[in-house]
Amino acid sequence: RQAGPTRLLTPVRNLELPRSGGVEAWHLFALFDCALECGHPSVIVDYVLQVCQDVYTVSSDPTESFLMHESLAETWCSEVALYLRREFISLAETVDPQDPQFLAKGLWIEKLLGNLQLVFE
């Protein structure tokens, strides 16, 4: 049972404690969120290439082993893509297109999706 906070505010979203991986996965997801927001998707790509896909990177520690698995990065990508989709739908349904907030939030979503696309390539 988790004691303490179960959400972490990142520049992208309120990040809930992952179902698996514990606090370590939470911190990795927060790092990925920050890298995405700050325009450094290469941090995520480098992590996948240098940690997840390196056959010589192994650990006997179960937590480290879990963090090295590529499925964790895939889970993060899926969660962020779903979050951005929901944000876009919410924006389109609730904000007047003439409102300056509409343009600002729309540009923010576009920037994050562009950075996320670089991760998928």
PDB file of C-alpha atoms in Angstrom, residues 21-110:
ATOM      1  CA  GLY A  21       6.729   0.055 -11.240  1.00  0.00           C
ATOM      2  CA  GLY A  22       6.013   2.089  -8.140  1.00  0.00           C
ATOM      3  CA  VAL A  23       7.660   5.365  -7.315  1.00  0.00           C
ATOM      4  CA  GLU A  24      10.616   4.691  -9.614  1.00  0.00           C
ATOM      5  CA  ALA A  25       8.354   4.407 -12.669  1.00  0.00           C
ATOM      6  CA  TRP A  26       6.526   7.527 -11.468  1.00  0.00           C
ATOM      7  CA  HIS A  27       9.789   9.467 -11.420  1.00  0.00           C
ATOM      8  CA  LEU A  28      10.738   8.178 -14.867  1.00  0.00           C
ATOM      9  CA  PHE A  29       7.324   9.188 -16.249  1.00  0.00           C
ATOM     10  CA  ALA A  30       7.754  12.650 -14.676  1.00  0.00           C
ATOM     11  CA  LEU A  31      11.181  12.969 -16.308  1.00  0.00           C
ATOM     12  CA  PHE A  32       9.700  11.974 -19.665  1.00  0.00           C
ATOM     13  CA  ASP A  33       6.865  14.516 -19.219  1.00  0.00           C
ATOM     14  CA  CYS A  34       9.377  17.285 -18.484  1.00  0.00           C
ATOM     15  CA  ALA A  35      11.550  16.314 -21.450  1.00  0.00           C
ATOM     16  CA  LEU A  36       8.507  16.347 -23.737  1.00  0.00           C
ATOM     17  CA  GLU A  37       7.298  19.745 -22.475  1.00  0.00           C
ATOM     18  CA  CYS A  38      10.764  21.331 -22.709  1.00  0.00           C
ATOM     19  CA  GLY A  39      11.273  20.188 -26.300  1.00  0.00           C
ATOM     20  CA  HIS A  40      13.794  17.435 -25.608  1.00  0.00           C
ATOM     21  CA  PRO A  41      12.155  14.238 -26.864  1.00  0.00           C
ATOM     22  CA  SER A  42      15.670  12.913 -27.518  1.00  0.00           C
ATOM     23  CA  VAL A  43      15.908  12.199 -23.769  1.00  0.00           C
ATOM     24  CA  ILE A  44      13.149   9.616 -24.160  1.00  0.00           C
ATOM     25  CA  VAL A  45      14.538   8.230 -27.404  1.00  0.00           C
ATOM     26  CA  ASP A  46      18.024   7.930 -25.871  1.00  0.00           C
ATOM     27  CA  TYR A  47      16.590   6.132 -22.842  1.00  0.00           C
ATOM     28  CA  VAL A  48      14.857   3.599 -25.064  1.00  0.00           C
ATOM     29  CA  LEU A  49      17.914   3.080 -27.275  1.00  0.00           C
ATOM     30  CA  GLN A  50      20.588   3.033 -24.576  1.00  0.00           C
ATOM     31  CA  VAL A  51      18.708   1.324 -21.750  1.00  0.00           C
ATOM     32  CA  CYS A  52      15.754  -0.615 -23.104  1.00  0.00           C
ATOM     33  CA  GLN A  53      17.242  -1.914 -26.342  1.00  0.00           C
ATOM     34  CA  ASP A  54      20.794  -2.593 -25.148  1.00  0.00           C
ATOM     35  CA  VAL A  55      21.108  -6.363 -24.778  1.00  0.00           C
ATOM     36  CA  TYR A  56      24.061  -5.911 -22.400  1.00  0.00           C
ATOM     37  CA  THR A  57      22.105  -3.768 -19.949  1.00  0.00           C
ATOM     38  CA  VAL A  58      20.757  -6.159 -17.353  1.00  0.00           C
ATOM     39  CA  SER A  59      19.959  -6.078 -13.659  1.00  0.00           C
ATOM     40  CA  SER A  60      19.132  -8.657 -11.040  1.00  0.00           C
ATOM     41  CA  ASP A  61      17.100  -6.048  -9.157  1.00  0.00           C
ATOM     42  CA  PRO A  62      13.415  -6.490 -10.077  1.00  0.00           C
ATOM     43  CA  THR A  63      12.665  -2.749 -10.034  1.00  0.00           C
ATOM     44  CA  GLU A  64      15.645  -1.854 -12.214  1.00  0.00           C
ATOM     45  CA  SER A  65      14.806  -4.712 -14.551  1.00  0.00           C
ATOM     46  CA  PHE A  66      11.238  -3.425 -14.873  1.00  0.00           C
ATOM     47  CA  LEU A  67      12.464   0.115 -15.598  1.00  0.00           C
ATOM     48  CA  MET A  68      14.713  -1.237 -18.360  1.00  0.00           C
ATOM     49  CA  HIS A  69      11.828  -2.898 -20.177  1.00  0.00           C
ATOM     50  CA  GLU A  70      10.674  -1.128 -23.332  1.00  0.00           C
ATOM     51  CA  SER A  71       7.018  -1.665 -22.450  1.00  0.00           C
ATOM     52  CA  LEU A  72       7.328   1.003 -19.753  1.00  0.00           C
ATOM     53  CA  ALA A  73       8.200   3.647 -22.367  1.00  0.00           C
ATOM     54  CA  GLU A  74       5.363   2.360 -24.561  1.00  0.00           C
ATOM     55  CA  THR A  75       2.951   2.705 -21.637  1.00  0.00           C
ATOM     56  CA  TRP A  76       4.116   6.271 -21.062  1.00  0.00           C
ATOM     57  CA  CYS A  77       3.636   7.124 -24.762  1.00  0.00           C
ATOM     58  CA  SER A  78       0.128   5.656 -24.758  1.00  0.00           C
ATOM     59  CA  GLU A  79      -0.847   7.540 -21.603  1.00  0.00           C
ATOM     60  CA  VAL A  80       0.462  10.881 -22.877  1.00  0.00           C
ATOM     61  CA  ALA A  81      -1.183  10.442 -26.296  1.00  0.00           C
ATOM     62  CA  LEU A  82      -4.503   9.627 -24.615  1.00  0.00           C
ATOM     63  CA  TYR A  83      -4.145  12.610 -22.262  1.00  0.00           C
ATOM     64  CA  LEU A  84      -3.450  14.995 -25.181  1.00  0.00           C
ATOM     65  CA  ARG A  85      -6.401  13.595 -27.110  1.00  0.00           C
ATOM     66  CA  ARG A  86      -8.677  14.252 -24.131  1.00  0.00           C
ATOM     67  CA  GLU A  87      -7.265  17.754 -23.718  1.00  0.00           C
ATOM     68  CA  PHE A  88      -7.923  18.522 -27.382  1.00  0.00           C
ATOM     69  CA  ILE A  89     -11.492  17.223 -27.220  1.00  0.00           C
ATOM     70  CA  SER A  90     -12.115  19.203 -24.037  1.00  0.00           C
ATOM     71  CA  LEU A  91     -10.674  22.328 -25.636  1.00  0.00           C
ATOM     72  CA  ALA A  92     -12.817  21.947 -28.757  1.00  0.00           C
ATOM     73  CA  GLU A  93     -15.990  21.357 -26.733  1.00  0.00           C
ATOM     74  CA  THR A  94     -15.594  23.945 -23.985  1.00  0.00           C
ATOM     75  CA  VAL A  95     -13.577  26.924 -25.222  1.00  0.00           C
ATOM     76  CA  ASP A  96     -14.761  29.493 -27.747  1.00  0.00           C
ATOM     77  CA  PRO A  97     -12.402  29.506 -30.770  1.00  0.00           C
ATOM     78  CA  GLN A  98     -12.262  33.324 -30.524  1.00  0.00           C
ATOM     79  CA  ASP A  99     -10.891  33.110 -26.966  1.00  0.00           C
ATOM     80  CA  PRO A 100      -7.097  33.651 -26.746  1.00  0.00           C
ATOM     81  CA  GLN A 101      -6.926  30.626 -24.432  1.00  0.00           C
ATOM     82  CA  PHE A 102      -8.112  28.460 -27.327  1.00  0.00           C
ATOM     83  CA  LEU A 103      -5.116  29.414 -29.469  1.00  0.00           C
ATOM     84  CA  ALA A 104      -2.621  29.182 -26.608  1.00  0.00           C
ATOM     85  CA  LYS A 105      -3.790  25.746 -25.470  1.00  0.00           C
ATOM     86  CA  GLY A 106      -4.086  24.544 -29.059  1.00  0.00           C
ATOM     87  CA  LEU A 107      -0.491  25.558 -29.793  1.00  0.00           C
ATOM     88  CA  TRP A 108       0.661  23.859 -26.586  1.00  0.00           C
ATOM     89  CA  ILE A 109      -1.069  20.610 -27.571  1.00  0.00           C
ATOM     90  CA  GLU A 110       0.390  20.854 -31.075  1.00  0.00           C
TER      91      GLU A 110
END
